[in-house]
CSV table of C-alpha atoms in Angstrom, one decimal:
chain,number,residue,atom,x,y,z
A,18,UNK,CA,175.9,-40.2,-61.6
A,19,UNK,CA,178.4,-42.5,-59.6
A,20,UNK,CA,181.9,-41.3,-58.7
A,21,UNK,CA,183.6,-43.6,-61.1
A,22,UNK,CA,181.8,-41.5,-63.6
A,23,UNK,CA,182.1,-38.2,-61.7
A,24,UNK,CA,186.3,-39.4,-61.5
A,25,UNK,CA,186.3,-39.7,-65.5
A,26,UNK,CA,184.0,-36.5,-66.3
A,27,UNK,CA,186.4,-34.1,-64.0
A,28,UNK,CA,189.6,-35.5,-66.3
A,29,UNK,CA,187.8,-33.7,-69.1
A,30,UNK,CA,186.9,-30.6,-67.3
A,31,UNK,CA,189.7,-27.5,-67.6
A,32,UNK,CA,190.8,-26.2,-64.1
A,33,UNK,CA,191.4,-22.6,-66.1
A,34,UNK,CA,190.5,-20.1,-63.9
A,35,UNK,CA,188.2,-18.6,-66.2
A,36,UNK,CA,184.9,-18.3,-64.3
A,37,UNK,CA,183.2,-20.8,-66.2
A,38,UNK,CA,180.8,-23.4,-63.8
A,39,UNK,CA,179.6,-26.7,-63.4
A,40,UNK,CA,175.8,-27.3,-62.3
A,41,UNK,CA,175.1,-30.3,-60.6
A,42,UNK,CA,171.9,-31.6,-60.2
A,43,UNK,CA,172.0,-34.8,-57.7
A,44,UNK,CA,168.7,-36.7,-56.4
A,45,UNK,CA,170.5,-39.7,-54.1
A,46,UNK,CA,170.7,-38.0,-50.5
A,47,UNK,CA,173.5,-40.3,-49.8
A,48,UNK,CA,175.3,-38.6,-52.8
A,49,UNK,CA,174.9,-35.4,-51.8
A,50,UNK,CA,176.2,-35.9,-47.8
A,51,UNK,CA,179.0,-37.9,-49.3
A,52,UNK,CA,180.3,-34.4,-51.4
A,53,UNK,CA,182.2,-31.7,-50.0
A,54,UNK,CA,182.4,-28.1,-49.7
A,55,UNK,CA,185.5,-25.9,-51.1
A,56,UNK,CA,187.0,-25.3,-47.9
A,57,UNK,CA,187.0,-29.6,-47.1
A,58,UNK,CA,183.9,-29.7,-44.7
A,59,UNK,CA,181.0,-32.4,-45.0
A,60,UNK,CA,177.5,-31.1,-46.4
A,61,UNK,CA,175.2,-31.4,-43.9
A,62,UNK,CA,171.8,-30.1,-45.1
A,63,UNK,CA,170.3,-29.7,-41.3
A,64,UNK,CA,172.7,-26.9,-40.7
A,65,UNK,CA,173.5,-25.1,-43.9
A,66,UNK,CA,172.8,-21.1,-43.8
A,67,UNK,CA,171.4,-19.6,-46.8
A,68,UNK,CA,173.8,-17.8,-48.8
A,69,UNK,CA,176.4,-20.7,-48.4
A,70,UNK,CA,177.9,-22.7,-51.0
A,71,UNK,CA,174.4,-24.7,-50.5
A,72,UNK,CA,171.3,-23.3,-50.4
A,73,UNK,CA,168.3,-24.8,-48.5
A,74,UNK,CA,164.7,-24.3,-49.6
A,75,UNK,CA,161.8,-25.0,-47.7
A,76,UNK,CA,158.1,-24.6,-48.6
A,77,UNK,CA,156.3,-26.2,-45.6
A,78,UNK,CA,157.4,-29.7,-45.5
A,79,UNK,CA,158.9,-30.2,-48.9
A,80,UNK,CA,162.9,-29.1,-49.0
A,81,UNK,CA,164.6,-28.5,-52.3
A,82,UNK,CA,169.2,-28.7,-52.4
A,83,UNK,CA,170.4,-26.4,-54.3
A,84,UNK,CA,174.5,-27.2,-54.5
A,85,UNK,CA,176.3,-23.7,-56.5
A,86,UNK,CA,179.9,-23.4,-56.7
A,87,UNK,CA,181.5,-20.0,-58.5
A,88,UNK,CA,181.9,-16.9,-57.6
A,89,UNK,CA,178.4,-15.1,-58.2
A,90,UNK,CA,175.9,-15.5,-55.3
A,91,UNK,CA,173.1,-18.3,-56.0
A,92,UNK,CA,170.8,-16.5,-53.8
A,93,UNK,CA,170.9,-13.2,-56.0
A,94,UNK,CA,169.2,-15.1,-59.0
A,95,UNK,CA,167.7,-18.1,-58.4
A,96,UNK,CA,166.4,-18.4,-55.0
A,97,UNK,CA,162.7,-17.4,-56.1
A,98,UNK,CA,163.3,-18.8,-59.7
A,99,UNK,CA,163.9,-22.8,-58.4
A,100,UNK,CA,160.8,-22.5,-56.2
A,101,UNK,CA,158.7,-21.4,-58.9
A,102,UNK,CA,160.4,-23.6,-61.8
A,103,UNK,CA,159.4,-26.3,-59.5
A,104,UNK,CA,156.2,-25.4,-58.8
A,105,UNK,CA,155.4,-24.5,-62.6
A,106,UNK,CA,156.1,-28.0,-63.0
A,107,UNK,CA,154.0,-29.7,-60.4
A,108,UNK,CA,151.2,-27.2,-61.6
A,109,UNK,CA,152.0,-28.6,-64.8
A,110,UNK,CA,151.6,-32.3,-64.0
A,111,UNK,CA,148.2,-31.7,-61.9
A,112,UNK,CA,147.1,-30.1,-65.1
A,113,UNK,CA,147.3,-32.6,-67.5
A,114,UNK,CA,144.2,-34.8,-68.8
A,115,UNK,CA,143.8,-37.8,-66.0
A,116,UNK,CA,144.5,-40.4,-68.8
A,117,UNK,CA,148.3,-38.5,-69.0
A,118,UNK,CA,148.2,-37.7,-65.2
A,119,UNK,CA,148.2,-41.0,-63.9
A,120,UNK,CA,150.8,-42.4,-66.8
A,121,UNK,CA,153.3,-39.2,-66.1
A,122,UNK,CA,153.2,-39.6,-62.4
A,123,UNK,CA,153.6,-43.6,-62.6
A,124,UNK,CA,157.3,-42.8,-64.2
A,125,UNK,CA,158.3,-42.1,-60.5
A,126,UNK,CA,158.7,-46.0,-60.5
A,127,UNK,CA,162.0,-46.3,-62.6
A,128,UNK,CA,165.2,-44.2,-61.2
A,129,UNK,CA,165.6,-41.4,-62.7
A,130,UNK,CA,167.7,-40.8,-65.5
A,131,UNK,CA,167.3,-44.3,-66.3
A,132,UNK,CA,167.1,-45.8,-70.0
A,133,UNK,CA,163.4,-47.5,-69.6
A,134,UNK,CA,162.2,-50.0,-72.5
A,135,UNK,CA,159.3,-48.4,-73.6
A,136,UNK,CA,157.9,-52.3,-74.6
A,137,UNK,CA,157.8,-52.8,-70.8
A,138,UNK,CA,156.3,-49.6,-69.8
A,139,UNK,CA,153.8,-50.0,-72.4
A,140,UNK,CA,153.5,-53.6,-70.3
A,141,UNK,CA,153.4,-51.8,-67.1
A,142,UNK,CA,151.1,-49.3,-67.8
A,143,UNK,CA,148.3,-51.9,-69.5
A,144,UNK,CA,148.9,-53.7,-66.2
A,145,UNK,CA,147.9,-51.1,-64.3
A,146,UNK,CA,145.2,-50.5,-66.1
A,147,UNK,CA,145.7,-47.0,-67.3
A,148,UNK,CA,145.7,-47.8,-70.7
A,149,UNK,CA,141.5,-48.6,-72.3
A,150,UNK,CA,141.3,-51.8,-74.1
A,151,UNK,CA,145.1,-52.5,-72.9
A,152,UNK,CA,145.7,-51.2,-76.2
A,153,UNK,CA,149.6,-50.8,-77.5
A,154,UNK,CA,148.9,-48.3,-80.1
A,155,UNK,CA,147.2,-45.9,-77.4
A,156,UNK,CA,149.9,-46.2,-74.7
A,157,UNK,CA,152.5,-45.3,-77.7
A,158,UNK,CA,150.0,-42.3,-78.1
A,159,UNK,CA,150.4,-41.2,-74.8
A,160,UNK,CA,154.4,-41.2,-74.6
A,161,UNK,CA,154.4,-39.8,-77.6
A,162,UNK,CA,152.3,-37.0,-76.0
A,163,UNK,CA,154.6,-36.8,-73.0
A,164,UNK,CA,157.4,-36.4,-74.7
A,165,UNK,CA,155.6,-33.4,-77.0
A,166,UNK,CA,154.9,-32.0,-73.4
A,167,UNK,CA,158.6,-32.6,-72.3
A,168,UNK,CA,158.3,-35.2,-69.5
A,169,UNK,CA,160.4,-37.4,-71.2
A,170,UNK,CA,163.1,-37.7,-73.5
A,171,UNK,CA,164.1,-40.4,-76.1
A,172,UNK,CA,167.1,-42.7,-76.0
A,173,UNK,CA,167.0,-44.8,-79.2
A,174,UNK,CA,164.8,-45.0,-82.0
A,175,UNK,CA,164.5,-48.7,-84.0
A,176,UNK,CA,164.8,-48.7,-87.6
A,177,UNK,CA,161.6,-47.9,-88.7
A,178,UNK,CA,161.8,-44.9,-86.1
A,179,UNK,CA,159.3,-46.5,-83.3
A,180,UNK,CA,160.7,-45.4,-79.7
A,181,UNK,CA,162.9,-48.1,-78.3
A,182,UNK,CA,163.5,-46.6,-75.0
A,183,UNK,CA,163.5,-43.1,-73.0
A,184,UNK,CA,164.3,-41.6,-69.9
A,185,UNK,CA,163.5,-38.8,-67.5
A,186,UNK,CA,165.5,-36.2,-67.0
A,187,UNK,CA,166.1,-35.7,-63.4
A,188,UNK,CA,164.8,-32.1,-62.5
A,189,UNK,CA,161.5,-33.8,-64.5
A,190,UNK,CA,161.6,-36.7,-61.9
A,191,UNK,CA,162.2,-34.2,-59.2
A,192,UNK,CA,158.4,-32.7,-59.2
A,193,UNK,CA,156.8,-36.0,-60.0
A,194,UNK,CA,158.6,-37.5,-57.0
A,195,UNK,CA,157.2,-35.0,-55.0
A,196,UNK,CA,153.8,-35.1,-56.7
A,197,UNK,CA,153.6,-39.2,-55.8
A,198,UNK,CA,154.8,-39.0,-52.7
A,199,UNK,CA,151.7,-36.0,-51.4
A,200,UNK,CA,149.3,-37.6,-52.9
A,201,UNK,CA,150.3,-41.4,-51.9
A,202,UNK,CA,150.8,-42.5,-55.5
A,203,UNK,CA,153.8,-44.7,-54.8
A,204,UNK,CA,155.9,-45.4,-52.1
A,205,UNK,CA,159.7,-44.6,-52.6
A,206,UNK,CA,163.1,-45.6,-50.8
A,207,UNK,CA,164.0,-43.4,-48.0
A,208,UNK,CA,160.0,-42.6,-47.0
A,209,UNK,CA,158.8,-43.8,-43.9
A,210,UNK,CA,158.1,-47.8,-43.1
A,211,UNK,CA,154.6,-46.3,-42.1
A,212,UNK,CA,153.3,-45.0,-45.2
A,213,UNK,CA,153.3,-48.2,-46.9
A,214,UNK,CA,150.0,-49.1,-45.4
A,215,UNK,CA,148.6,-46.3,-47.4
A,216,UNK,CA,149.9,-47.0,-51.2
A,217,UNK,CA,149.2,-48.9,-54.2
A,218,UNK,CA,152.7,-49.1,-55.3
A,219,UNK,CA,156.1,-49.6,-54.5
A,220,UNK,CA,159.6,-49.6,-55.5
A,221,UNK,CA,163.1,-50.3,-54.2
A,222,UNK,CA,166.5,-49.7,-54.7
A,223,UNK,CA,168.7,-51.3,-52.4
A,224,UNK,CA,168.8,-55.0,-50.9
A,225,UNK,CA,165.6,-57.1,-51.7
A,226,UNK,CA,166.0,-58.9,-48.5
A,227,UNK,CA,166.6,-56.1,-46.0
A,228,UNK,CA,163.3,-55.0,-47.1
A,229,UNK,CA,161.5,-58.0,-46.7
A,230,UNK,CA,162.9,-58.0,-43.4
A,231,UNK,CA,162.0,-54.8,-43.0
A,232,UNK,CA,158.0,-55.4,-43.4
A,233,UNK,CA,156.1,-54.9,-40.5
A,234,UNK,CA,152.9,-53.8,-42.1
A,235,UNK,CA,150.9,-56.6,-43.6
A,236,UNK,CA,149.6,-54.2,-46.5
A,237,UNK,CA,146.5,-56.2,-48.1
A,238,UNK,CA,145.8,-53.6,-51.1
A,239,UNK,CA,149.5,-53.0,-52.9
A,240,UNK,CA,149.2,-53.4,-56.2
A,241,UNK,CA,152.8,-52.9,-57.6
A,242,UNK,CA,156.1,-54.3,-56.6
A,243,UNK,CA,158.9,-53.6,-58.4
A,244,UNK,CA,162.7,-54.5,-57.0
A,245,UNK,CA,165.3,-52.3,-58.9
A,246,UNK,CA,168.2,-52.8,-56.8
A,247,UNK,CA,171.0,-54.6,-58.5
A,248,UNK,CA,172.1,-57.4,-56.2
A,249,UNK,CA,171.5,-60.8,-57.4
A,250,UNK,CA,170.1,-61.7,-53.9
A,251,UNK,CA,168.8,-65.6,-53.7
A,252,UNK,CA,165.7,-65.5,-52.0
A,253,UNK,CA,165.2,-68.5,-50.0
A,254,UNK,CA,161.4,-70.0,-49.7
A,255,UNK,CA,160.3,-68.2,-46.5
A,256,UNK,CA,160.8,-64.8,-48.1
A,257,UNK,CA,159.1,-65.0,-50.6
A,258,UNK,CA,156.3,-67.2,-49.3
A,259,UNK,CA,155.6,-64.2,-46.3
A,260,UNK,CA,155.5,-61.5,-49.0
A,261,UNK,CA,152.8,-63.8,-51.0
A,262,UNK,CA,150.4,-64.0,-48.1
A,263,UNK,CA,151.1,-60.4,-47.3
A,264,UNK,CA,150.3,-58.7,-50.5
A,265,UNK,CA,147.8,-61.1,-52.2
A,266,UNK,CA,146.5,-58.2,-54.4
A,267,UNK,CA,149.5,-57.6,-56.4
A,268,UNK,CA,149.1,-56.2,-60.4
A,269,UNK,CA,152.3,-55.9,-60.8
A,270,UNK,CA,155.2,-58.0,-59.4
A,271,UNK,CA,158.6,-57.5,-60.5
A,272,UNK,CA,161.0,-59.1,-58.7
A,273,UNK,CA,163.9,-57.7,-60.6
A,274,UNK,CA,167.8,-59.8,-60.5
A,275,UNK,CA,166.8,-61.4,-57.3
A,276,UNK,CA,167.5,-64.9,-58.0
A,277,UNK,CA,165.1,-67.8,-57.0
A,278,UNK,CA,166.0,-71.3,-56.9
A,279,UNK,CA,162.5,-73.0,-57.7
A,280,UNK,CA,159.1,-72.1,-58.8
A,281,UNK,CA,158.0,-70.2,-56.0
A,282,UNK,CA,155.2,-71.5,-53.6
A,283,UNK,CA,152.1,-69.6,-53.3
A,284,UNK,CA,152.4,-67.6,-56.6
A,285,UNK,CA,149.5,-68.9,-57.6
A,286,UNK,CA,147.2,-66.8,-55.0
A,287,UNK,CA,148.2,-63.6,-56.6
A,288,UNK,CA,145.3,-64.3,-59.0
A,289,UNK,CA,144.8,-60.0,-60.0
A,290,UNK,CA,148.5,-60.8,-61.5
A,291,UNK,CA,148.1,-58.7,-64.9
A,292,UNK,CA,152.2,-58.6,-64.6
A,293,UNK,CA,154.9,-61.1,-63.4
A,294,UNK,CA,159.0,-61.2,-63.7
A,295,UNK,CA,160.9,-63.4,-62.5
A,296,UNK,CA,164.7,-64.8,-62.2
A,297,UNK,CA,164.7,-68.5,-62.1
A,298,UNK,CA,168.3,-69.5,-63.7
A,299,UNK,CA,167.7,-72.8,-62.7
A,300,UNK,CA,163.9,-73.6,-63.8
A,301,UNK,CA,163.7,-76.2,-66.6
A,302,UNK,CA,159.8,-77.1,-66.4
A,303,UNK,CA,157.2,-74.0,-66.0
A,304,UNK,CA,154.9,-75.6,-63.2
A,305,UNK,CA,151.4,-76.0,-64.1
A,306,UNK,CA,149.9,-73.8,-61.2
A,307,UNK,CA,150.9,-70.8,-63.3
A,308,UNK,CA,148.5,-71.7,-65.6
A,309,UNK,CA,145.7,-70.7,-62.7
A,310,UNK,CA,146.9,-66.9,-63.6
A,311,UNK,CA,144.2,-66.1,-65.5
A,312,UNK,CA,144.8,-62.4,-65.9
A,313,UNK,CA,148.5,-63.0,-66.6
A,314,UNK,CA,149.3,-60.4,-69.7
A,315,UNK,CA,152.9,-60.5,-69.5
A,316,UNK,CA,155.1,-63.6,-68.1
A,317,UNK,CA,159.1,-62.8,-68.6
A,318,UNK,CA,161.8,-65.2,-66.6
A,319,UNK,CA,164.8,-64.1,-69.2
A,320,UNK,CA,167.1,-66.9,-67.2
A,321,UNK,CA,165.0,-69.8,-68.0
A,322,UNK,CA,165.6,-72.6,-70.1
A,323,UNK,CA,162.2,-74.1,-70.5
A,324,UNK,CA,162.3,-77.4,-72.2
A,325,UNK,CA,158.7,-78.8,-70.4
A,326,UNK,CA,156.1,-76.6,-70.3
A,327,UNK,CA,152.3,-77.4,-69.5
A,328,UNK,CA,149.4,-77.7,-71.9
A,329,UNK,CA,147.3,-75.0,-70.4
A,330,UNK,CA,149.9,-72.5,-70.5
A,331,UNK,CA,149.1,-72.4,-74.0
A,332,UNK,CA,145.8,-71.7,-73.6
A,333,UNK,CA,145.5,-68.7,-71.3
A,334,UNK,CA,143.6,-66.5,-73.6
A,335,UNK,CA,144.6,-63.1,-72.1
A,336,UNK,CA,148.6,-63.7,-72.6
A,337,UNK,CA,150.3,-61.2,-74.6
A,338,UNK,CA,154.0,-61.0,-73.9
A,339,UNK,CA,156.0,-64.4,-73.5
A,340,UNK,CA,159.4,-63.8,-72.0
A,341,UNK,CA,161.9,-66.3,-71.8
A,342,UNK,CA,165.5,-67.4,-71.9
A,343,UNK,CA,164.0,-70.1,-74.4
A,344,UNK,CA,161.0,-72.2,-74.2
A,345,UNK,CA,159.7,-75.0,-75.8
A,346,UNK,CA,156.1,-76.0,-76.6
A,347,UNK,CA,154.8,-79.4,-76.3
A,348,UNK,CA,153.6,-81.2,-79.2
A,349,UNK,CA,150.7,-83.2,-78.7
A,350,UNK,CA,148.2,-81.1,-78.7
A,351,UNK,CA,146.6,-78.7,-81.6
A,352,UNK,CA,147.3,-75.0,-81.1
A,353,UNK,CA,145.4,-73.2,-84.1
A,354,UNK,CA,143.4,-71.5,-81.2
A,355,UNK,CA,146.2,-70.6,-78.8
A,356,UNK,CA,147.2,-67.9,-77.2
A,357,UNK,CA,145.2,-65.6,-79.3
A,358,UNK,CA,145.9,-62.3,-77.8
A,359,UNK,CA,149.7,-63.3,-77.7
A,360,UNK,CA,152.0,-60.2,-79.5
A,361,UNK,CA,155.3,-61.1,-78.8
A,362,UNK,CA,157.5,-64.3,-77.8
A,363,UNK,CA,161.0,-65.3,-76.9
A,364,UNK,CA,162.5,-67.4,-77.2
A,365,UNK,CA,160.8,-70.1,-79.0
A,366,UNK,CA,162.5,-73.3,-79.5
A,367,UNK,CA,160.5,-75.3,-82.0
């Protein structure tokens, strides 16, 4: 929740004295250090007391916020109750078949609360190769069985009542977080630099290039990067061309709103890429080392205007998802044969 919509919510809410009370459940840390107690004072969670207006809970090295305001005592209910809801739920997710463990755990990617297309986590998770015979149909099966378990909710629904997107529901995404981050699933903003040595996957929040800058481990075995932040940072050639020699192993690579301003150099080493997005407003010809991608399942550059595009690309057999501003094909060649795996394309200028 940000505090333009925290600022419109409170309008709404009656100051009526009645003992009614608001539970908030916040996940940023910068959030909850920027709210304030009753009396005016800062939070600050290394020196709240239990029994305060915020309670502190600690199970060896994993700490849990709990912020209460009203008049009845947190601690008299729920102290033992939030450890063991939490817990219930992490024993939950260790418990589920492998197939559903690995998919429910890789949700940690996406912020939480977020509306996720459930076209590109379908995408994601065939790309990560969780999904046998990087079948559709079964990773539909498994969200569908997620959301019978209650890991996630839905958003929308299309017209013939397939799931168009869902979300998780932040005290979900609270014990998965935890869950990735022990057992080195992912690695998430705000964990230590360090740690990244020791993942498969990554995700960011916040400015692209202060992470690249960031990097001091040369990481040889991540598999995923995905940039959520929402700055449109331009990436010049030597930032991107560093993070291609560093992680050569890449699955995944999602390089989010971050705007390039050519085809980027070097791409075509990444050759595991099962997974690639990229922002390239001002790319008008695809270059034909992308056709060298062999393992490329899903191409999407939403901000291109493709009006040359090589031969081969239309022959990379194990393309299934074609993403583009618009694209045309070229015509001199005879594509009964093409792209036979290909499911979906846009947009295709013929």
């Amino acid at each position: 929740m940000t505090f333009q919509q925290w600022d419109n919510l409170e309008q709404v809410l009656p100051d009526n004295q009645n003992g009614s009370r608001v539970l908030i459940t916040v996940t940023d840390p910068e959030l909850l250090l920027s709210l304030e107690m009753e009396n005016g004072e800062k939070i600050r969670p290394d020196s709240v007391l239990n029994g305060g207006p915020m309670i502190r809970l600690k199970h060896e090295s994993w700490q849990f916020f709990i912020l209460h305001y009203g008049s009845m005592p947190l601690e008299n209910y729920f102290l033992g109750e939030a450890f063991l809801t939490v817990w219930r739920q992490i024993y939950t997710v260790m418990e589920l078949p492998f197939h559903l463990k690995v998919c429910c755990i890789y949700l940690c990617v996406f912020p939480p609360s977020i509306e996720i297309s459930t076209r590109q986590l379908y995408q994601l998770w065939v790309a990560e190769g969780f999904i046998p015979y990087n079948g559709e149909e079964t990773a539909e099966h498994y969200l569908k069985e997620l959301i019978h378990r209650g890991f996630i909710k839905v958003s929308k629904r299309r017209a013939r009542d397939t799931i168009k997107s869902c979300y998780v529901p932040s005290f979900i995404y609270t014990s998965l977080a935890l869950v990735a981050e022990k057992t080195g699933f992912v690695w998430m903003p705000d964990m230590e630099e360090e740690s990244l040595a020791n993942v498969k996957r990554c995700f960011i929040l916040k400015d692209l290039i202060d992470f690249f800058s960031s990097l001091k481990h040369s990481d040889m075995y991540l598999q995923s990067f995905l940039n959520h932040s929402s700055k449109n940072n331009h990436l010049n050639s030597k930032d991107y061309e560093n993070f291609f020699k560093r992680f050569k192993y890449l699955r995944v690579l999602n390089l989010g709103s971050a705007v390039l301003d050519q085809y980027p150099s070097g791409l075509e080493n990444l050759y595991l890429l099962k997974y690639l997005k990229l922002n390239i407003p001002s790319l008008k010809c695809l270059h034909s080392l992308l056709c060298t991608l062999l393992n490329l399942e899903t191409l999407e550059m939403p901000s291109s205007y493709i009006d040359q595009s090589p031969h081969d690309i239309w022959m990379m057999q194990k393309l299934m998802h074609l993403y583009f501003y618009c694209i045309s094909p070229c015509t001199s060649k005879n594509y009964s044969s093409s792209l036979k795996n290909l499911i979906f394309i846009s947009a295709l200028h013929p």
